[in-house]
GROMACS .gro file of C-alpha atoms in nm:
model
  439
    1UNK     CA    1  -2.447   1.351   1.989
    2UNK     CA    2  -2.320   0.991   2.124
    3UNK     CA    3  -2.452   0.908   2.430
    4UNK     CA    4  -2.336   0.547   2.529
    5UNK     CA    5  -2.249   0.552   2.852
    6UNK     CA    6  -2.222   0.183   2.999
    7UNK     CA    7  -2.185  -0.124   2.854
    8UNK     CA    8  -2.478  -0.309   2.642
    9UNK     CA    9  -2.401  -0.642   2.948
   10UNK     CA   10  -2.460  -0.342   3.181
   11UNK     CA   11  -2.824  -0.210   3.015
   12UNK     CA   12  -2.965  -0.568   2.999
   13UNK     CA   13  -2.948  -0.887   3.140
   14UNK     CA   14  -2.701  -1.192   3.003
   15UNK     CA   15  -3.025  -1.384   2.916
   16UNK     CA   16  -3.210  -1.092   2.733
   17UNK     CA   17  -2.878  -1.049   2.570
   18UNK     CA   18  -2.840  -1.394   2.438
   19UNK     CA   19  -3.151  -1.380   2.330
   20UNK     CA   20  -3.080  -1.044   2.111
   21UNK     CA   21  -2.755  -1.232   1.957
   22UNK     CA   22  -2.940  -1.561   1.859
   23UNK     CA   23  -3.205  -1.335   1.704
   24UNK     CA   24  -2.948  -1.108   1.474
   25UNK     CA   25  -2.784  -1.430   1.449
   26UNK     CA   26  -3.075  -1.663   1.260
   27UNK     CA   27  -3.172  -1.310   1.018
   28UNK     CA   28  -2.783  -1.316   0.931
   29UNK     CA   29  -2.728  -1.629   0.839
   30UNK     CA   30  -3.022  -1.621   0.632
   31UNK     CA   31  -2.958  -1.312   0.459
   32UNK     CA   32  -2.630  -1.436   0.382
   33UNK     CA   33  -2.750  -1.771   0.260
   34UNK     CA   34  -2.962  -1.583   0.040
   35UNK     CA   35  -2.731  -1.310  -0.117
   36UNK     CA   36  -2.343  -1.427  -0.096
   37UNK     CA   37  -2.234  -1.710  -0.324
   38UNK     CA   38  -1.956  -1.821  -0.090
   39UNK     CA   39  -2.170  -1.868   0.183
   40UNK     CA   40  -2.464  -2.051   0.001
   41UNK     CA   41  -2.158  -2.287  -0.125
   42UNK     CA   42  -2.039  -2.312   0.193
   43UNK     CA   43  -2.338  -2.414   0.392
   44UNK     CA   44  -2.475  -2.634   0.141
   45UNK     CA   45  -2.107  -2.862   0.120
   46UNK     CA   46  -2.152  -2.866   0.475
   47UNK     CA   47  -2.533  -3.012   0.466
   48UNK     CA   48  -2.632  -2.726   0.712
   49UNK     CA   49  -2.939  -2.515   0.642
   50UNK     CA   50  -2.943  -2.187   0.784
   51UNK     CA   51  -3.294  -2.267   0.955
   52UNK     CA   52  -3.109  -2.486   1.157
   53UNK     CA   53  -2.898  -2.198   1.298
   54UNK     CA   54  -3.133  -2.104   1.579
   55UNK     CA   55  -2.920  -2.082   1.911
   56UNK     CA   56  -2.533  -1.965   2.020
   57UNK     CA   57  -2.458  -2.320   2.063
   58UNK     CA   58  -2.568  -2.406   1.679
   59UNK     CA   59  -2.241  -2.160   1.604
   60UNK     CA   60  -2.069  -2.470   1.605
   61UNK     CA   61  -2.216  -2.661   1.377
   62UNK     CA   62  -2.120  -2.407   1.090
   63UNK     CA   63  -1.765  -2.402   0.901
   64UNK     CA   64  -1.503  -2.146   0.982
   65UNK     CA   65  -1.427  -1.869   0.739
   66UNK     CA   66  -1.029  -1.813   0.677
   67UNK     CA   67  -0.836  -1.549   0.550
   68UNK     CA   68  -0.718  -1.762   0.235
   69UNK     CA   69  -1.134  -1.812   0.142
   70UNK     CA   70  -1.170  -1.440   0.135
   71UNK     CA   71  -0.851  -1.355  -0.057
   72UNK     CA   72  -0.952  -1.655  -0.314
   73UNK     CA   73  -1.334  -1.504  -0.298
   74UNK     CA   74  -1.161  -1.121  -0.475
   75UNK     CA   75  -0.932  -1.286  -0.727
   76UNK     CA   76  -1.192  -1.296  -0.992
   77UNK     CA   77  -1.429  -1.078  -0.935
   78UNK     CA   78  -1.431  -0.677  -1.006
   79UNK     CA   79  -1.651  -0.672  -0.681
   80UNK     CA   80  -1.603  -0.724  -0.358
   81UNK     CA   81  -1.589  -1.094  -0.409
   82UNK     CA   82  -1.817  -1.385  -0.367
   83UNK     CA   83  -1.894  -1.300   0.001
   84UNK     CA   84  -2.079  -0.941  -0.127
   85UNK     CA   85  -2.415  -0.928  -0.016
   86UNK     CA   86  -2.488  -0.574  -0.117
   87UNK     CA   87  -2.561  -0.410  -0.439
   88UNK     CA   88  -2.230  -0.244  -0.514
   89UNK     CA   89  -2.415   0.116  -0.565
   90UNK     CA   90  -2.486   0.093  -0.191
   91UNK     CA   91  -2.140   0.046  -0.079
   92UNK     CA   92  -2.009   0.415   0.075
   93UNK     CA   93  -1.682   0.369   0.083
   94UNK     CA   94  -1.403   0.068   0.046
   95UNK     CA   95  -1.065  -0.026   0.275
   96UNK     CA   96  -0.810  -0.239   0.252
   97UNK     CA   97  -0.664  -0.463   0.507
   98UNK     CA   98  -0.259  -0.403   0.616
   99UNK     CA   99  -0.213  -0.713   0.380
  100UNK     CA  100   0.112  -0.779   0.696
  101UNK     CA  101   0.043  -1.149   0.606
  102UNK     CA  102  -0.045  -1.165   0.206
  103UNK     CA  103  -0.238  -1.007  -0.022
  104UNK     CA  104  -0.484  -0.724   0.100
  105UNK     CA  105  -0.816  -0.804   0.157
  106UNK     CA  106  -1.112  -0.492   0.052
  107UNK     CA  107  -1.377  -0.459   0.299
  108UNK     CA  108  -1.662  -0.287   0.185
  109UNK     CA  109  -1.926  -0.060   0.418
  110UNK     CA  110  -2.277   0.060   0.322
  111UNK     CA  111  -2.465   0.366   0.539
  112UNK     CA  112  -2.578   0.102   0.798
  113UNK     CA  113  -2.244  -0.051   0.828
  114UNK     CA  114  -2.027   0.244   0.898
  115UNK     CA  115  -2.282   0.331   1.121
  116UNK     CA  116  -2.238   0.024   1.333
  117UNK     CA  117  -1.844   0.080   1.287
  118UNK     CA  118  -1.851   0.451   1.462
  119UNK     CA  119  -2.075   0.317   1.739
  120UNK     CA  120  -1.858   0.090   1.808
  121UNK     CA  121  -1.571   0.294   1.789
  122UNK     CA  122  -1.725   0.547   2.000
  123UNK     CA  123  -1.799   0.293   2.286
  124UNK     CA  124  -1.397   0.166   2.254
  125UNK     CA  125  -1.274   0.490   2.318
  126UNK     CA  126  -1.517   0.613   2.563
  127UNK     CA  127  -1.434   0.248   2.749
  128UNK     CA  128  -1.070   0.430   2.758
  129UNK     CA  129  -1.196   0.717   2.866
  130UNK     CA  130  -1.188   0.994   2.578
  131UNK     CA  131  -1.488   1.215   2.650
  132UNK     CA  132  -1.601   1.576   2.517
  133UNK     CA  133  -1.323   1.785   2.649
  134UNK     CA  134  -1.004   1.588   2.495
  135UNK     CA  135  -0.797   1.715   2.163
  136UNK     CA  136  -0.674   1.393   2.025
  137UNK     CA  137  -0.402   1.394   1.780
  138UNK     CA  138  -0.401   1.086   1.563
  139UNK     CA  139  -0.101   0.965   1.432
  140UNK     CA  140  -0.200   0.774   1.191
  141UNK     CA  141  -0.283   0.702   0.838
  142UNK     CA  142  -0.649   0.815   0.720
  143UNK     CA  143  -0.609   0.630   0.368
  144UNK     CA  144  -0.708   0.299   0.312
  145UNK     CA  145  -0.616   0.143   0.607
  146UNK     CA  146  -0.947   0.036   0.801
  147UNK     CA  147  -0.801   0.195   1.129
  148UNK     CA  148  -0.821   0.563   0.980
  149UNK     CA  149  -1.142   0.723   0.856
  150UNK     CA  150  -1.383   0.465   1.118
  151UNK     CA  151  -1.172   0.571   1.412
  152UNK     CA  152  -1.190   0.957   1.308
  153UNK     CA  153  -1.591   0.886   1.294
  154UNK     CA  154  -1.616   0.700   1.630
  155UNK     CA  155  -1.398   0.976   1.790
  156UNK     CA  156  -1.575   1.277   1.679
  157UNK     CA  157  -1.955   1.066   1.758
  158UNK     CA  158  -1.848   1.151   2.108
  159UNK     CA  159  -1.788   1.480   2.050
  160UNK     CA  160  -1.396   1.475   2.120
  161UNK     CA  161  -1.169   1.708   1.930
  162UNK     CA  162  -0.997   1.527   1.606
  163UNK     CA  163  -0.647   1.652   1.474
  164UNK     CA  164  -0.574   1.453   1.200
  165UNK     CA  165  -0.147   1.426   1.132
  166UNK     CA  166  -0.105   1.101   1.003
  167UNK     CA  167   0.198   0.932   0.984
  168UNK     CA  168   0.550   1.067   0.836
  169UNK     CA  169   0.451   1.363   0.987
  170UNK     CA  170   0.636   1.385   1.379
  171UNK     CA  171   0.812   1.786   1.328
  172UNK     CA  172   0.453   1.869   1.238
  173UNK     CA  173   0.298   1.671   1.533
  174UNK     CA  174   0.523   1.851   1.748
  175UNK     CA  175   0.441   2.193   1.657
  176UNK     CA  176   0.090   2.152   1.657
  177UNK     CA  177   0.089   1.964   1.987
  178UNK     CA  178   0.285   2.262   2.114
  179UNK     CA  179   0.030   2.509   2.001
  180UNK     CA  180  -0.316   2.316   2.032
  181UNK     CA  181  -0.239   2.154   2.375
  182UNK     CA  182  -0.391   1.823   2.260
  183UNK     CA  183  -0.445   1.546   2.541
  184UNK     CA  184  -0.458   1.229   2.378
  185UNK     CA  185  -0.216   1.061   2.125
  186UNK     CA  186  -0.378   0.752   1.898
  187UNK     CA  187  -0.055   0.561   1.754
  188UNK     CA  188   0.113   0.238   1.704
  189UNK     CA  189   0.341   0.139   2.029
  190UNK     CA  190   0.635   0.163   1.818
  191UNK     CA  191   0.564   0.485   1.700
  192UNK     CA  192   0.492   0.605   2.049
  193UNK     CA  193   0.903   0.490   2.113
  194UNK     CA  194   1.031   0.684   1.813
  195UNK     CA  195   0.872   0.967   1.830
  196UNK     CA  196   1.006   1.030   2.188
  197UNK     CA  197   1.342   0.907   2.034
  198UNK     CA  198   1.301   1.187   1.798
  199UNK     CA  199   1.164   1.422   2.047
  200UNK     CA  200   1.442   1.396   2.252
  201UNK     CA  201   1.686   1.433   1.953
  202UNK     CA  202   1.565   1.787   1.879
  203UNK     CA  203   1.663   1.890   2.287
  204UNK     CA  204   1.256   1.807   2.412
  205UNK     CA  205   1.130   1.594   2.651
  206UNK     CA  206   0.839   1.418   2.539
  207UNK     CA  207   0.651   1.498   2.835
  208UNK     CA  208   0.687   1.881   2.711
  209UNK     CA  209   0.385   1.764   2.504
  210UNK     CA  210   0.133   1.765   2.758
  211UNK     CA  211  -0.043   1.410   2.654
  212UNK     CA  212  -0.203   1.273   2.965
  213UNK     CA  213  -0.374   0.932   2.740
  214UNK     CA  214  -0.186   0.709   2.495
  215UNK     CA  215  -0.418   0.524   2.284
  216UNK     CA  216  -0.211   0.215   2.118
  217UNK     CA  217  -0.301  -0.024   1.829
  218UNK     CA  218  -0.232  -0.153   1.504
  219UNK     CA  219   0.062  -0.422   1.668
  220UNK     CA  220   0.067  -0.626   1.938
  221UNK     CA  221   0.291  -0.422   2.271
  222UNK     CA  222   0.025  -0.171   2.408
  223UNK     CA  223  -0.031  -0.442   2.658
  224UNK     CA  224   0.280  -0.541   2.659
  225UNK     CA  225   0.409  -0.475   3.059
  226UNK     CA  226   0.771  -0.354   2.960
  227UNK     CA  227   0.680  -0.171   2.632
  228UNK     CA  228   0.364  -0.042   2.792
  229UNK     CA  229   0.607   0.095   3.126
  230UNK     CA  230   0.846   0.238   2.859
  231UNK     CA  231   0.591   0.452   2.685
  232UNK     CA  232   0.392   0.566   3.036
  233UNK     CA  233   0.730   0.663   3.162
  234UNK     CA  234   0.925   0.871   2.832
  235UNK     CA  235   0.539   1.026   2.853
  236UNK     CA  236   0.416   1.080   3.209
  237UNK     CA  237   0.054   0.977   3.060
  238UNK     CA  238  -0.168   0.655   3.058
  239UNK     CA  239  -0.129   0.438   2.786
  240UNK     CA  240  -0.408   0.189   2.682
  241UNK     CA  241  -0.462  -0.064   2.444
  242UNK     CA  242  -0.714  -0.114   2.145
  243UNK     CA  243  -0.805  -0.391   1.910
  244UNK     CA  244  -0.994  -0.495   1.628
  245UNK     CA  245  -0.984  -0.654   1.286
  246UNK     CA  246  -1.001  -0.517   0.938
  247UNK     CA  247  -1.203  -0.743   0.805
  248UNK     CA  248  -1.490  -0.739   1.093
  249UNK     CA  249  -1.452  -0.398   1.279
  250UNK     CA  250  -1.183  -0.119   1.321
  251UNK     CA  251  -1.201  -0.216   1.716
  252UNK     CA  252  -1.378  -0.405   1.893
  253UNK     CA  253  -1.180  -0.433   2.207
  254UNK     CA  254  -1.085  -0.133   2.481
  255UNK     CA  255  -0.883  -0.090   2.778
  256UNK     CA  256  -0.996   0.111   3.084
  257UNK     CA  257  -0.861   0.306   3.304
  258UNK     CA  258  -0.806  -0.017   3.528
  259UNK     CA  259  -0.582  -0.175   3.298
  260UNK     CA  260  -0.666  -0.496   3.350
  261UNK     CA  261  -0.689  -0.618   3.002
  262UNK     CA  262  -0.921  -0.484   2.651
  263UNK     CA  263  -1.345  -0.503   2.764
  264UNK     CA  264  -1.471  -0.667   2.461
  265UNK     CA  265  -1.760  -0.372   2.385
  266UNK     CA  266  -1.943  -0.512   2.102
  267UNK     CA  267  -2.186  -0.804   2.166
  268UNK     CA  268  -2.469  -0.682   1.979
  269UNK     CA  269  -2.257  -0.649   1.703
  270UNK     CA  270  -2.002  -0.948   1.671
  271UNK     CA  271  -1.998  -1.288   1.820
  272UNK     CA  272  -1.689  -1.375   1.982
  273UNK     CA  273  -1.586  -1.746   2.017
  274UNK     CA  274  -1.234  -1.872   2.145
  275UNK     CA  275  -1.103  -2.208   2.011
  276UNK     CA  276  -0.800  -2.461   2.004
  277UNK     CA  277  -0.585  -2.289   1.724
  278UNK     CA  278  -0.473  -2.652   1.635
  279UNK     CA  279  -0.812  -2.849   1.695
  280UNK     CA  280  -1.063  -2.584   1.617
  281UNK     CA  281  -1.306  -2.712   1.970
  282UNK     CA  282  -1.430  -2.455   2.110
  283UNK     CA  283  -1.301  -2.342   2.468
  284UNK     CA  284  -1.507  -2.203   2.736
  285UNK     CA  285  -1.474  -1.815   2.819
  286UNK     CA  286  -1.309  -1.908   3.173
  287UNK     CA  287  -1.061  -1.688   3.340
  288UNK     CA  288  -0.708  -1.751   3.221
  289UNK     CA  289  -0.811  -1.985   2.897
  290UNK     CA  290  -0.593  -1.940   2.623
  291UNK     CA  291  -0.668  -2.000   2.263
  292UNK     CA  292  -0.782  -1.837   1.926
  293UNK     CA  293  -1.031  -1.529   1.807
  294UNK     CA  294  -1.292  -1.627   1.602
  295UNK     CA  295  -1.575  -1.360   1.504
  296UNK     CA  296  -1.903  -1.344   1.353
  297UNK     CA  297  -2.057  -1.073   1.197
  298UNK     CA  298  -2.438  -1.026   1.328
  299UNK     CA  299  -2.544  -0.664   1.193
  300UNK     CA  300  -2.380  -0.658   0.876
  301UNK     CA  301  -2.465  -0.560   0.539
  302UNK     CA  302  -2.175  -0.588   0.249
  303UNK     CA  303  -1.919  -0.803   0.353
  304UNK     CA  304  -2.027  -0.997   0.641
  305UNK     CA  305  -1.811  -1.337   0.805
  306UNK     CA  306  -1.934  -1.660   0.961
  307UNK     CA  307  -1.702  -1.777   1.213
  308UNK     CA  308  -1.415  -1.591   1.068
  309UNK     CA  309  -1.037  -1.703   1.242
  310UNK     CA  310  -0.812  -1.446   1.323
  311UNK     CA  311  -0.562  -1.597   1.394
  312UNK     CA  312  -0.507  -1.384   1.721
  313UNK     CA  313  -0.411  -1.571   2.009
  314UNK     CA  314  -0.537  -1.433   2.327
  315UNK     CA  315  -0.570  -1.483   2.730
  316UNK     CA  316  -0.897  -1.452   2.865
  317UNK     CA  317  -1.010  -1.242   3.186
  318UNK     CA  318  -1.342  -1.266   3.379
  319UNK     CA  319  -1.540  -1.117   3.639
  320UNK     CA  320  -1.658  -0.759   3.692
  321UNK     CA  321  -1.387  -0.488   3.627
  322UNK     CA  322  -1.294  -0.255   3.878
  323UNK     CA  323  -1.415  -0.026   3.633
  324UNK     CA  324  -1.760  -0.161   3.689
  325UNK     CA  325  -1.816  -0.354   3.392
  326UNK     CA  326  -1.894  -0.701   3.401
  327UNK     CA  327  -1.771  -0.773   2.991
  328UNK     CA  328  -1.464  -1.033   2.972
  329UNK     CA  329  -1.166  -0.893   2.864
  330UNK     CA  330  -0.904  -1.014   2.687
  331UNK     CA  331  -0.485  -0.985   2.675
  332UNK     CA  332  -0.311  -1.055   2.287
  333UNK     CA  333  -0.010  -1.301   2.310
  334UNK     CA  334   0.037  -1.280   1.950
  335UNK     CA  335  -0.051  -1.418   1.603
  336UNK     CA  336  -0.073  -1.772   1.570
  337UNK     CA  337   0.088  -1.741   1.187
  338UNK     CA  338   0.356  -1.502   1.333
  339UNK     CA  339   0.445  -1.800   1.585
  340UNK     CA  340   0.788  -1.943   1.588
  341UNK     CA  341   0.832  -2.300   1.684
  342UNK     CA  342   1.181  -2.398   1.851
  343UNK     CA  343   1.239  -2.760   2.009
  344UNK     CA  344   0.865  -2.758   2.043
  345UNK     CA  345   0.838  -2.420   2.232
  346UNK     CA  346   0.602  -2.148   2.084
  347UNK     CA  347   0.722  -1.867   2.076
  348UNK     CA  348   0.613  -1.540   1.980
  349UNK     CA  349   0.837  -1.184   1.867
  350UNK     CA  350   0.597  -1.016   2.128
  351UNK     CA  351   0.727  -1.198   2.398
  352UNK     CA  352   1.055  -1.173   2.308
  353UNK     CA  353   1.021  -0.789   2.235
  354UNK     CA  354   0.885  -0.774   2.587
  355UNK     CA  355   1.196  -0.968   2.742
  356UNK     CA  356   1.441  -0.748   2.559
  357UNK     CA  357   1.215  -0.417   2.684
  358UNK     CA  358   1.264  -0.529   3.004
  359UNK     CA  359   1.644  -0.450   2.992
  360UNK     CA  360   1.592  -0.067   2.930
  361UNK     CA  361   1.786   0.164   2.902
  362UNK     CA  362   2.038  -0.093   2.842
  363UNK     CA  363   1.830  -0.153   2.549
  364UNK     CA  364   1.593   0.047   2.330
  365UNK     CA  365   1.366  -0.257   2.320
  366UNK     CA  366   1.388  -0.263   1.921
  367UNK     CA  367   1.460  -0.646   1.803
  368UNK     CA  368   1.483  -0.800   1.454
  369UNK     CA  369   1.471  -1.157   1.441
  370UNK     CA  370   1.657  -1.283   1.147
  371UNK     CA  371   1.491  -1.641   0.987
  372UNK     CA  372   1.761  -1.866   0.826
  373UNK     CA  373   1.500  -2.110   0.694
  374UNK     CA  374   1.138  -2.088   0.663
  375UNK     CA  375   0.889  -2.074   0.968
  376UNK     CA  376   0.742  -2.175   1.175
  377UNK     CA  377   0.999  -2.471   1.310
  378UNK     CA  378   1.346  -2.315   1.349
  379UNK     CA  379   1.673  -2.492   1.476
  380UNK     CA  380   1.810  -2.314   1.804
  381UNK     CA  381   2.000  -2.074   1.822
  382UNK     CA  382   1.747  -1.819   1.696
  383UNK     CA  383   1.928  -1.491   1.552
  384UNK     CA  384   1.832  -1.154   1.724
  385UNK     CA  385   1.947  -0.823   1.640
  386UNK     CA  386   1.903  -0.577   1.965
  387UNK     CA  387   1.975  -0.242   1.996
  388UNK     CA  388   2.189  -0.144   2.295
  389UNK     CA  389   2.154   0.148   2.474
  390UNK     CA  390   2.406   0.487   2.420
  391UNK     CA  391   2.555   0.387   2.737
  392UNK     CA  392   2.620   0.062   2.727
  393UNK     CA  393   2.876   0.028   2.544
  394UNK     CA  394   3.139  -0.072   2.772
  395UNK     CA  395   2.899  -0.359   2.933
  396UNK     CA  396   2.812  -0.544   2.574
  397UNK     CA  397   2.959  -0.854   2.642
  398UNK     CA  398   2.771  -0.892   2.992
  399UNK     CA  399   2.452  -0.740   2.830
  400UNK     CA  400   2.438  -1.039   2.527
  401UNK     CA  401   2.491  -1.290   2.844
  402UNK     CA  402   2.231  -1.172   3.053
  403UNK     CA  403   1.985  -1.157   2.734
  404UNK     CA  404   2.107  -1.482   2.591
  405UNK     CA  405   2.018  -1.627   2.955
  406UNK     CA  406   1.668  -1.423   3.051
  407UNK     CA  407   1.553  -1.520   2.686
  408UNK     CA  408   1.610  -1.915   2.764
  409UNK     CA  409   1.479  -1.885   3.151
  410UNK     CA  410   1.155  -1.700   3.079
  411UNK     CA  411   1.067  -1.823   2.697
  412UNK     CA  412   1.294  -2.146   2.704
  413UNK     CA  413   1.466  -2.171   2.377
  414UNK     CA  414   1.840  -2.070   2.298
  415UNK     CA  415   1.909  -1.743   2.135
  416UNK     CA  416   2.196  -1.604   1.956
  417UNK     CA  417   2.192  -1.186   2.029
  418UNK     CA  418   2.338  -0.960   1.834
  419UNK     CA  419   2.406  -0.621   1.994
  420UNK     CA  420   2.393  -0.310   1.781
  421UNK     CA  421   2.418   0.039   1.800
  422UNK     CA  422   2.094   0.224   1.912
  423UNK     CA  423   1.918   0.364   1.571
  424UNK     CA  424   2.063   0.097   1.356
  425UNK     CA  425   1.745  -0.098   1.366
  426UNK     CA  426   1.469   0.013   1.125
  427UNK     CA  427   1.141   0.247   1.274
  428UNK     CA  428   0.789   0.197   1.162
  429UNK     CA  429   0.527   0.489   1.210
  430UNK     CA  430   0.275   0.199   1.118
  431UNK     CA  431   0.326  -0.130   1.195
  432UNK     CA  432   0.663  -0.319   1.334
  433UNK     CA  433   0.800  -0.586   1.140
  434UNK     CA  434   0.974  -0.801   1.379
  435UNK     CA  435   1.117  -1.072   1.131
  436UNK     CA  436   1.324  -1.055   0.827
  437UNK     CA  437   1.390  -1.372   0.629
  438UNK     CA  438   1.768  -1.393   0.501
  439UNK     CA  439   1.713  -1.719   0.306
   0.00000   0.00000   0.00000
């Protein structure tokens, strides 16, 4: 039975800590040196020798690892690609990344591996504050995708009730919600919006559910302050946020009940570094920096990364939690490949999504922005499709001002809104897809 209870910050001291991470560090660079093709390439074009990996500052002197490496490292190989560092007879089981920006990428776990993954689940949810008692239904897929079976293990380590109903599946989620009085929903943030929508379209109010904790992930607008209002107030219940990365760990990040940003829970684990997207320096973990993800892999087996970028931009929080725990935490702006760039502005369909929230019920807070030429740079005005509320029909014309004008006050670029009828917009149980392309 799991029994993590505080933090691994809170059960030793920063130093000893360090110390543990520069440790699993030096064995996994070695091992990887040693048994994955790309990395022995890598590190040798780079003149480094992993025996000159010995500290959290030597980090830097190793080359990132990008999405377009591993992609390249599975073209030709029936494996898991050059990066394998297993025997494929110990793998246990293989996912597949959302593949929202390419080709999938296969990760691959052995018995030690998906062992790390469900401790580490377990801590993210138990950060949120899913214990013994709770019925969670998840609402999402348990195929492939790397945030199914892992977050199924992690939730029943702690001993926590699992009701597996996947997506496509919201008449059934009803009924058995009605019946087994579950507590917690697990879903994307859009899928928390339409399935009230649809709640609400069969005579229910979504609070007739009974869920007093909304777990969100798989998108960015859990933390989100209009979309995350929205949600807390069509379901009377907390909502928190999760986050992780396929190819490192389900999650890796968890919100408490403070709410004041996702407690990174995994140092023992993963390395986190932030950097200059554009630059690649590092930045300093200092309350309010901005900048890039980057993660490395210290306990891993198959498929482990060196300095791998995610490409997720994030703010960073410090000092102990009111929660008690003394981890930073972290907010997610966006993705710095799904990042427009207007007159020199960067800007990101969160933060727009989170503008046009902020106008509901006038709005339903579901956008599509519409790409006349390829990203990132776009000429002003940028085209938006929003979805106006049943009732505000009669006030469209003041509604597209008011947007047209928030939009260029709080993000500063020039928009062009479209208003259409609520429900013409497209709904995704998994995740959103904020942009279409119409060139």
């Amino acid at each position: 039975m799991f029994t993590y209870q505080k933090s691994v910050e809170e059960q030793i001291s920063p130093e000893k800590l360090k110390l543990l991470q520069e440790k699993k560090l030096r064995k996994q660079v070695q091992y990887m040196y040693q048994n994955s093709p790309l990395y022995a390439s890598k590190l040798d074009e780079a003149g480094i020798h992993p025996m000159e990996i010995e500290t959290l500052e030597d980090l830097q002197k190793l080359p990132f690892t990008e999405k377009f490496e591993i992609r390249k490292s599975q073209e030709d190989t029936s494996n898991l690609g050059l990066h394998q560092c297993i025997d494929s007879n110990k793998i246990i089981r293989i996912h597949s990344s959302s593949g929202t920006t390419g080709r999938p990428t296969y990760v691959g776990i052995t018995k030690k591996d998906s062992a790390v993954w469900t401790d580490i689940v377990s801590r993210v949810y138990y950060t949120a504050g899913v214990r013994l008692h709770h019925k969670v239904i998840f609402a999402m897929g348990l195929s492939f995708f790397v945030g199914g079976l892992p977050l199924k293990d992690g939730i029943e380590n702690l001993g926590a009730t699992f009701i597996p109903i996947g997506t496509g599946a919201s008449e059934r989620l009803v009924t058995t919600s009605l019946h087994l009085k579950p507590d917690v929903l697990l879903c994307t943030p859009s899928y928390a919006n339409y399935l009230a929508d649809y709640i609400r379209s069969i005579g229910m109010n979504p609070r007739d559910l009974g869920f007093k904790l909304i777990g969100t992930g798989g998108e960015p607008g859990g933390g989100l302050l209009e979309v995350k209002q929205r949600i807390e107030q069509d379901w009377g219940a907390r909502v928190f946020e999760a986050m992780g990365n396929a190819d490192m760990a389900p999650v890796l990040f968890s919100e408490c009940p403070a709410g004041d940003g996702m407690h990174f829970v995994a140092p023992d684990y993963v390395i986190c570094e932030l950097i200059d997207p554009d630059t690649g320096k590092v930045k300093p973990f200092e309350d309010g920096n901005e900048g890039e993800l980057v993660y490395t892999a210290i306990d891993r087996e198959c498929v482990p990364l060196l300095r791998f970028r995610t490409r997720d931009l994030i703010s960073i929080k410090t000092g102990k939690c009111s929660c008690g725990s003394t981890s930073f935490r972290i907010r997610c702006i966006g993705r710095t490949d799904d990042m427009l760039i207007i007159r020199g502005v960067n800007i990101f369909p969160s933060a727009i999504k989170d503008v046009v929230s902020s106008f509901y019920p006038r709005t339903t807070g579901d956008i599509q922005i519409l790409l006349e030429q390829p990203g990132p740079t776009v000429e002003p005005p940028l085209q938006i499709k929003v979805e106006h509320g049943i009732n505000s029909e009669k006030d469209l014309s003041m509604l597209k001002k008011e947007l047209e004008e928030t939009l260029r006050a709080k993000l500063m670029f020039r928009a062009n809104v479209q208003l259409v009828p609520e429900g013409t917009l497209p709904r995704f149980e998994m995740k959103t897809k904020y942009v279409k392309e119409i060139y």
